[in-house]
Amino acid sequence: MSTPSNSDAKGPDHARGASSGGASRPRVSFQAPKGTRDLYPADAAKRRFIMEAWRSASVRFGFEEIDGPTFEHLGLYTVKSGEGIVSELFSFRRSGGEDDYALRPEFTPTLARMYAAMARQLPRPTKWFMAGPFFRAERPQRGRLREFLQWNADFIGLDVPDDASEDARMEARARADAEVISCCIGFLREMGLDASTIRVKVNHRHALSRWLESRSIPASRHTELFTLLDAKGKMKPEEFAQKLSAFGFTTQQAEIFQKGLIRVTIDNPPGAPTDEVLDLTFFSEAVAPLVRALTAAGVLDWIDFDLSIVRGLAYYTGMVFEVHEAGGKERAIAGGGRYDGLVELFGGPPTPAVGFGMGDVVLSLVLEDRGLMPTGTAMLDRTGIRPDCFVISNGTPEAGAQVARVVASLRSAGLHARHSYKATGNIGKLLKDAAACGARLAIIVESDTRATVKNLDSGAQQTDASLASIVESVRAAIR
RNA sequence: GUGGCCAUAGCUCAGUUGGCAGAGCACCGGGUUGUGAUCCCGGUUGUCGCGGGUUCGAGUCCCGUUGGCCACCCCA
């Protein structure tokens, strides 16, 4: 390791090896790439916990699991989002190849591609979910990394015939919208969150569009209004009101947009005569079926209707929503909406669809902050990796000789059995080892035929158990 | 892409005007009490993120670079 450096002869470009081997080597970084995570056992358990909960909620709500490639042709993403998206992607070309690829930054294009390819033979509606890694070339900060997990659930097509009336289709869209939102809420509820800590903010693009149309404001300016509403929080109220006046809204009306929230119940729909400042008739008509469907699903108490939620994406065509921690300090936990034109854009038949995505980064922050991320044996239980038993010797040679045999027979029987790798015969230290790994039972081998079975949760112990029937004893004790 | 702060043992951190690389916890071994604790003794752990520069001498000062945290931007 004391080889003299020959960097003088190699020049500065070769003097940067992280290795101390002496000979020049390519520069190697021993740090993980920016915005990625190394998952040690406790971290991997958290990931598994979240992934399993996502899967469980999806299955419970009748979604089927799919997945696609983690990289796609670069063009798949520029079709929807334009060339500007490229700087946000990890894109690459294989050495010697001619095609450009990109690590997937989102799932919707893959979903639309997969659906379009099979549309003729898929049931209506089709309900799909997936959860997996995604990649975005953004600068990391709180709640945002370059590699993260995302859960997607999508409801594609409607549960009515193609020739159904527009009213029937509107009701069907609202049912689908509500089912997707309910699935998201069902997961959050399972995590221990509730309507006082989490708010689901919902808006409907038809409401604003029809309001603008009624004022003869051309469609070309609708996007401009969406952008302005999206930027609401980043400007002073006076500036916001002044810009809003360009769309015919008064200062008083701007205050309603400023506050955003419209709390709605089934008995108190928006557009009631009490709303004198801003005529909410269009909003009311747009969301009334959705309010009914959310009520039927039992989740209306989680919902705030919020006129300022627009989502950045141009492709949303109806309901849009975001899920926020009630304190409003974190980034959005989840977001989604209706995108009725997207499947067609990817070569499929005209197909209404609604879905959402939820990342693991903000979710984890919220769960950790509220003490809802399991730790210790609770996490081992939730992820199914808690040891059933920990086999130790009482320190005598004849007992010590039996440990490996006992462990092997327990493992052959399908039990999760561990033992100590320590040299000590100190029973107190070995029990500490057993408790540290979260084992339910400790088996203290006492001789070449007998053992003590100790329940590490209760402290109760059964003495003089037979080694010959140890598997049955363990099964009985952990039942 | 822009800006601020930061990087020393496995973890949390100290390290004075530049002068021998440190503490607690953790971990490992031994001892005591046949039971997870307490206690006692001993021990391991360092490319001071990386690469240059200044200097007799750099963890410390300077430059660059990588990574982290935070804000802006963006947010599928």
Coordinates of C-alpha atoms in Angstrom, one line a residue, chain A residues 24-420:
Chain A
S24 CA -3.0 4.9 -12.6
R25 CA -6.6 3.7 -12.7
P26 CA -9.8 5.3 -13.9
R27 CA -11.3 7.5 -11.3
V28 CA -13.8 5.6 -9.2
S29 CA -16.3 7.1 -6.8
F30 CA -17.1 5.1 -3.8
Q31 CA -20.2 7.2 -3.1
A32 CA -23.6 6.2 -4.3
P33 CA -24.8 8.3 -7.3
K34 CA -26.6 11.5 -6.5
G35 CA -30.2 11.1 -5.4
T36 CA -30.0 7.3 -5.0
R37 CA -30.3 5.3 -1.8
D38 CA -28.4 2.4 -0.3
L39 CA -30.9 0.2 1.5
Y40 CA -29.5 -1.5 4.6
P41 CA -31.7 -4.1 6.3
A42 CA -33.9 -1.6 8.2
D43 CA -34.3 0.5 5.0
A44 CA -35.1 -2.6 2.9
A45 CA -37.7 -3.6 5.4
K46 CA -39.4 -0.2 5.1
R47 CA -39.4 -0.5 1.3
R48 CA -41.0 -4.0 1.5
F49 CA -43.5 -2.7 4.1
I50 CA -44.7 0.1 1.7
M51 CA -44.7 -2.1 -1.4
E52 CA -46.7 -4.8 0.3
A53 CA -49.2 -2.2 1.6
W54 CA -49.6 -0.7 -1.9
R55 CA -50.1 -4.2 -3.3
S56 CA -52.6 -5.1 -0.6
A57 CA -54.7 -2.0 -1.1
S58 CA -54.7 -2.4 -4.9
V59 CA -55.8 -6.1 -4.7
R60 CA -58.5 -5.2 -2.2
F61 CA -59.9 -2.7 -4.6
G62 CA -59.8 -5.1 -7.5
F63 CA -56.8 -3.9 -9.5
E64 CA -54.6 -6.4 -11.3
E65 CA -50.8 -6.2 -11.1
I66 CA -48.8 -5.4 -14.3
D67 CA -45.4 -4.1 -14.9
G68 CA -43.4 -2.9 -17.9
P69 CA -39.7 -2.3 -18.7
T70 CA -37.7 0.1 -16.5
F71 CA -36.5 1.8 -19.7
E72 CA -38.3 2.7 -22.9
H73 CA -37.6 4.3 -26.2
L74 CA -36.9 8.0 -25.5
G75 CA -39.6 8.9 -28.0
L76 CA -42.3 7.4 -25.9
Y77 CA -41.8 10.3 -23.4
T78 CA -41.4 13.1 -25.9
V79 CA -44.7 12.1 -27.7
K80 CA -46.6 13.2 -24.6
S81 CA -44.4 15.8 -23.0
G82 CA -42.4 17.3 -25.8
E83 CA -38.6 17.6 -26.3
G84 CA -38.3 19.7 -23.1
I85 CA -38.7 16.6 -21.0
V86 CA -35.4 15.2 -22.2
S87 CA -33.3 17.2 -19.8
E88 CA -35.4 15.7 -16.9
L89 CA -34.7 12.1 -18.0
F90 CA -31.8 9.7 -17.7
S91 CA -31.5 8.9 -21.4
F92 CA -28.8 6.9 -23.1
R93 CA -27.7 5.2 -26.3
R94 CA -26.1 1.8 -26.2
S95 CA -22.5 1.9 -27.3
G96 CA -22.6 1.1 -31.0
G97 CA -26.4 1.3 -31.1
E98 CA -28.6 3.7 -32.9
D99 CA -31.7 3.9 -30.6
D100 CA -32.1 6.4 -27.8
Y101 CA -33.6 5.1 -24.6
A102 CA -34.6 6.6 -21.3
L103 CA -35.1 5.2 -17.8
R104 CA -38.8 5.5 -17.1
P105 CA -39.7 8.7 -15.3
E106 CA -43.4 7.8 -15.0
F107 CA -45.6 4.9 -15.9
T108 CA -48.5 6.4 -17.8
P109 CA -46.9 6.2 -21.3
T110 CA -46.0 2.5 -20.7
L111 CA -49.5 1.9 -19.5
A112 CA -51.1 3.6 -22.4
R113 CA -48.8 1.7 -24.8
M114 CA -49.6 -1.6 -23.2
Y115 CA -53.3 -0.9 -23.2
A116 CA -53.4 0.3 -26.7
A117 CA -51.6 -2.9 -27.9
M118 CA -54.2 -5.2 -26.3
A119 CA -57.2 -2.9 -26.3
R120 CA -59.5 -5.2 -28.4
Q121 CA -59.2 -8.1 -26.0
L122 CA -59.2 -6.4 -22.7
P123 CA -62.3 -6.2 -20.5
R124 CA -64.1 -2.9 -19.9
P125 CA -63.2 -1.5 -17.5
T126 CA -59.6 -2.7 -17.1
K127 CA -58.1 -2.0 -13.7
W128 CA -54.3 -2.2 -13.4
F129 CA -51.8 -1.3 -10.8
M130 CA -48.0 -1.5 -10.6
A131 CA -45.3 -0.4 -8.1
G132 CA -41.6 -0.1 -8.9
P133 CA -38.6 2.1 -9.4
F134 CA -38.7 5.3 -11.5
F135 CA -35.9 7.8 -12.4
R136 CA -35.8 11.5 -12.9
A137 CA -32.7 13.6 -13.4
E138 CA -33.7 16.3 -10.9
R139 CA -31.7 18.0 -8.2
P140 CA -32.5 16.1 -5.0
Q141 CA -34.1 17.8 -2.0
R142 CA -36.6 17.1 0.8
G143 CA -39.2 14.7 -0.6
R144 CA -37.5 14.3 -4.0
L145 CA -34.8 11.9 -5.2
R146 CA -33.5 10.7 -8.5
E147 CA -34.5 7.1 -8.0
F148 CA -37.8 6.4 -6.1
L149 CA -40.6 4.0 -5.9
Q150 CA -44.0 4.8 -7.3
W151 CA -47.4 3.1 -7.1
N152 CA -49.7 3.6 -10.0
A153 CA -53.4 2.5 -10.2
D154 CA -55.5 3.2 -13.3
F155 CA -59.1 2.5 -14.2
I156 CA -59.3 2.3 -18.0
G157 CA -62.6 2.3 -19.9
L158 CA -66.0 2.6 -18.4
D159 CA -68.7 0.3 -17.1
V160 CA -71.3 1.4 -19.7
P161 CA -71.9 0.5 -23.3
D162 CA -70.3 2.7 -26.0
D163 CA -73.7 4.0 -27.0
A164 CA -74.7 5.1 -23.5
S165 CA -76.1 8.5 -23.1
E166 CA -73.8 11.4 -22.1
D167 CA -75.5 11.5 -18.7
A168 CA -74.8 7.8 -18.2
R169 CA -71.2 8.2 -19.3
M170 CA -70.8 11.2 -16.9
E171 CA -72.1 9.1 -14.0
A172 CA -69.8 6.2 -15.0
R173 CA -66.8 8.5 -15.1
A174 CA -67.6 9.8 -11.7
R175 CA -67.9 6.2 -10.3
A176 CA -64.5 5.4 -11.8
D177 CA -62.9 8.6 -10.5
A178 CA -64.3 7.9 -7.0
E179 CA -63.1 4.3 -7.1
V180 CA -59.5 5.4 -7.9
I181 CA -59.6 8.0 -5.2
S182 CA -61.1 5.5 -2.7
C183 CA -58.3 3.0 -3.4
C184 CA -55.7 5.7 -2.7
I185 CA -57.6 6.6 0.6
G186 CA -58.0 3.0 1.5
F187 CA -54.2 2.6 1.4
L188 CA -53.7 5.8 3.5
R189 CA -56.2 4.5 6.0
E190 CA -54.4 1.2 6.3
M191 CA -51.2 3.1 7.0
G192 CA -52.9 4.6 10.1
L193 CA -53.6 8.0 8.5
D194 CA -57.0 9.7 8.7
A195 CA -59.0 12.6 7.4
S196 CA -57.6 14.9 10.0
T197 CA -54.0 14.4 9.0
I198 CA -54.5 14.0 5.2
R199 CA -56.5 16.0 2.8
V200 CA -57.4 14.9 -0.7
K201 CA -57.8 18.1 -2.8
V202 CA -60.0 17.6 -5.8
N203 CA -60.9 19.9 -8.8
H204 CA -62.6 19.4 -12.1
R205 CA -61.3 21.0 -15.2
H206 CA -64.7 21.1 -16.8
A207 CA -65.8 23.6 -14.1
L208 CA -63.2 26.2 -15.1
S209 CA -63.4 25.5 -18.8
R210 CA -67.2 25.9 -18.9
W211 CA -67.0 29.1 -16.8
L212 CA -64.5 30.5 -19.3
E213 CA -66.5 29.4 -22.3
S214 CA -69.6 31.1 -20.8
R215 CA -67.5 34.3 -20.7
S216 CA -66.4 33.8 -24.4
I217 CA -62.8 33.5 -23.3
P218 CA -61.1 31.4 -26.1
A219 CA -59.9 27.9 -25.3
S220 CA -56.4 29.0 -26.1
R221 CA -56.4 31.0 -22.9
H222 CA -57.6 28.2 -20.6
T223 CA -54.1 26.8 -20.2
E224 CA -53.0 30.2 -19.2
L225 CA -55.5 30.3 -16.4
F226 CA -54.5 26.8 -15.3
T227 CA -50.9 27.9 -15.1
L228 CA -51.8 31.0 -13.2
L229 CA -53.8 29.0 -10.6
D230 CA -50.9 26.6 -10.3
A231 CA -48.6 29.4 -9.5
K232 CA -51.0 31.0 -6.9
G233 CA -48.8 30.2 -3.9
K234 CA -45.8 31.8 -5.4
M235 CA -47.1 35.4 -5.7
K236 CA -48.6 38.0 -3.5
P237 CA -52.4 38.0 -3.2
E238 CA -52.7 41.4 -4.9
E239 CA -50.6 40.3 -7.8
F240 CA -52.7 37.1 -8.1
A241 CA -55.9 39.1 -8.0
Q242 CA -54.6 41.5 -10.6
K243 CA -53.7 38.7 -13.0
L244 CA -57.0 36.9 -12.4
S245 CA -58.9 40.0 -13.3
A246 CA -57.7 39.5 -16.9
F247 CA -60.0 36.5 -17.0
G248 CA -63.0 38.5 -15.7
F249 CA -62.8 37.6 -12.0
T250 CA -63.3 40.3 -9.4
T251 CA -61.0 40.9 -6.4
Q252 CA -63.5 39.2 -4.1
Q253 CA -63.7 36.2 -6.4
A254 CA -59.9 36.1 -6.4
E255 CA -60.1 35.6 -2.7
I256 CA -62.1 32.5 -3.2
F257 CA -59.5 31.1 -5.5
Q258 CA -56.8 32.3 -3.0
K259 CA -58.4 30.3 -0.2
G260 CA -59.2 27.5 -2.7
L261 CA -61.1 25.3 -0.4
I262 CA -64.8 24.5 -0.9
R263 CA -66.0 22.0 1.7
V264 CA -68.8 20.0 0.3
T265 CA -71.2 17.6 1.8
I266 CA -74.0 15.6 0.2
D267 CA -76.5 17.9 1.8
N268 CA -74.6 21.1 1.0
P269 CA -73.6 20.9 -2.6
P270 CA -71.6 23.7 -4.2
G271 CA -73.6 26.2 -6.1
A272 CA -76.1 26.7 -3.3
P273 CA -77.7 30.1 -3.3
T274 CA -75.4 31.2 -0.5
D275 CA -72.5 31.4 -2.9
E276 CA -73.1 35.0 -4.0
V277 CA -69.6 36.1 -4.7
L278 CA -68.8 33.4 -7.3
D279 CA -71.4 31.6 -9.3
L280 CA -70.4 27.9 -8.8
T281 CA -73.1 26.4 -11.0
F282 CA -70.7 25.0 -13.4
F283 CA -68.5 23.6 -10.7
S284 CA -71.6 22.1 -9.0
E285 CA -72.7 20.4 -12.2
A286 CA -69.2 19.0 -12.9
V287 CA -68.7 17.5 -9.5
A288 CA -72.2 16.5 -8.3
P289 CA -72.0 12.9 -9.6
L290 CA -68.5 12.7 -8.1
V291 CA -69.8 13.9 -4.7
R292 CA -72.5 11.2 -4.8
A293 CA -70.0 8.5 -5.7
L294 CA -67.5 9.6 -3.1
T295 CA -70.3 9.6 -0.5
A296 CA -71.3 6.0 -1.5
A297 CA -67.6 5.0 -1.1
G298 CA -67.6 6.5 2.4
V299 CA -64.6 8.8 1.8
L300 CA -66.1 12.2 1.4
D301 CA -64.8 13.4 4.7
W302 CA -61.2 13.1 3.3
I303 CA -62.1 15.4 0.4
D304 CA -61.6 19.2 -0.1
F305 CA -62.7 20.6 -3.4
D306 CA -60.1 23.2 -4.3
L307 CA -60.4 25.4 -7.4
S308 CA -56.7 26.0 -7.5
I309 CA -55.6 22.4 -8.0
V310 CA -54.9 22.0 -11.7
R311 CA -51.9 19.6 -11.9
G312 CA -49.1 20.6 -14.3
L313 CA -50.0 18.2 -17.0
A314 CA -51.8 19.4 -20.1
Y315 CA -53.3 15.9 -20.7
Y316 CA -55.7 15.8 -17.8
T317 CA -59.3 16.2 -19.1
G318 CA -61.6 16.1 -16.1
M319 CA -61.2 15.4 -12.4
V320 CA -57.8 16.1 -11.0
F321 CA -56.6 15.5 -7.5
E322 CA -53.6 15.8 -5.1
V323 CA -53.1 14.2 -1.7
H324 CA -51.4 16.4 0.9
E325 CA -50.4 16.1 4.5
A326 CA -52.8 18.4 6.3
G327 CA -50.1 20.7 7.6
G328 CA -49.3 21.6 4.1
K329 CA -45.5 21.4 4.7
E330 CA -44.6 18.5 2.5
R331 CA -44.8 18.0 -1.2
A332 CA -47.8 16.2 -2.6
I333 CA -48.0 12.5 -1.4
A334 CA -50.0 11.5 -4.5
G335 CA -51.5 13.1 -7.6
G336 CA -53.7 12.0 -10.5
G337 CA -56.7 12.6 -12.6
R338 CA -58.7 11.8 -15.7
Y339 CA -56.9 11.5 -19.0
D340 CA -59.4 10.5 -21.6
G341 CA -57.3 11.3 -24.7
L342 CA -54.1 9.6 -23.8
V343 CA -54.6 6.0 -24.9
E344 CA -55.6 7.3 -28.3
L345 CA -52.4 9.3 -28.5
F346 CA -50.5 6.1 -28.1
G347 CA -52.2 4.3 -30.9
G348 CA -55.2 2.8 -29.2
P349 CA -59.0 3.4 -29.6
P350 CA -60.5 6.4 -27.9
T351 CA -60.6 5.3 -24.3
P352 CA -61.5 7.2 -21.1
A353 CA -59.1 6.5 -18.2
V354 CA -58.3 7.8 -14.8
G355 CA -55.4 7.1 -12.4
F356 CA -52.9 8.3 -10.0
G357 CA -49.3 7.9 -8.8
M358 CA -47.9 7.9 -5.3
G359 CA -44.2 8.0 -4.6
D360 CA -42.5 6.5 -1.6
V361 CA -40.3 9.5 -0.6
V362 CA -42.9 12.0 0.7
L363 CA -45.0 9.1 2.0
S364 CA -42.1 7.9 4.1
L365 CA -41.5 11.4 5.5
V366 CA -45.1 11.7 6.5
L367 CA -45.2 8.2 8.1
E368 CA -42.0 8.7 10.0
D369 CA -43.1 12.1 11.2
R370 CA -46.3 10.7 12.6
G371 CA -44.7 7.6 14.1
L372 CA -46.6 5.3 11.7
M373 CA -43.6 3.6 10.3
P374 CA -43.2 0.3 12.2
T375 CA -40.0 -0.4 14.0
G376 CA -38.4 -3.4 15.7
T377 CA -40.4 -6.6 16.0
A378 CA -43.5 -4.8 14.7
M379 CA -41.7 -4.3 11.4
L380 CA -40.3 -7.8 11.4
D381 CA -43.9 -9.1 11.8
R382 CA -45.3 -6.9 9.1
T383 CA -42.7 -8.0 6.6
G384 CA -42.7 -11.6 7.6
I385 CA -39.0 -11.9 8.5
R386 CA -39.3 -12.3 12.3
P387 CA -37.4 -15.4 13.4
D388 CA -39.5 -18.1 14.9
C389 CA -36.8 -19.3 17.2
F390 CA -33.2 -18.8 18.3
V391 CA -31.3 -21.9 19.4
I392 CA -28.6 -21.6 22.0
S393 CA -26.6 -24.1 24.1
N394 CA -26.5 -24.1 27.9
G395 CA -22.7 -24.2 27.6
T396 CA -22.1 -27.9 28.1
P397 CA -20.3 -29.9 25.3
E398 CA -23.1 -32.3 24.8
A399 CA -25.7 -29.5 24.4
G400 CA -23.4 -27.5 22.1
A401 CA -23.0 -30.5 19.8
Q402 CA -26.8 -30.6 19.3
V403 CA -27.3 -26.9 18.2
A404 CA -26.5 -27.4 14.5
R405 CA -28.7 -30.5 14.3
V406 CA -31.7 -28.7 16.0
V407 CA -31.4 -25.7 13.7
A408 CA -31.3 -27.9 10.7
S409 CA -34.4 -29.9 11.7
L410 CA -36.3 -26.7 12.4
R411 CA -35.4 -25.2 9.0
S412 CA -36.3 -28.4 7.2
A413 CA -39.7 -28.1 8.8
G414 CA -40.1 -24.6 7.2
L415 CA -39.4 -22.6 10.4
H416 CA -37.2 -19.6 10.6
A417 CA -34.5 -20.7 13.0
R418 CA -31.3 -18.8 13.9
H419 CA -28.4 -19.4 16.2
S420 CA -25.6 -17.4 17.7

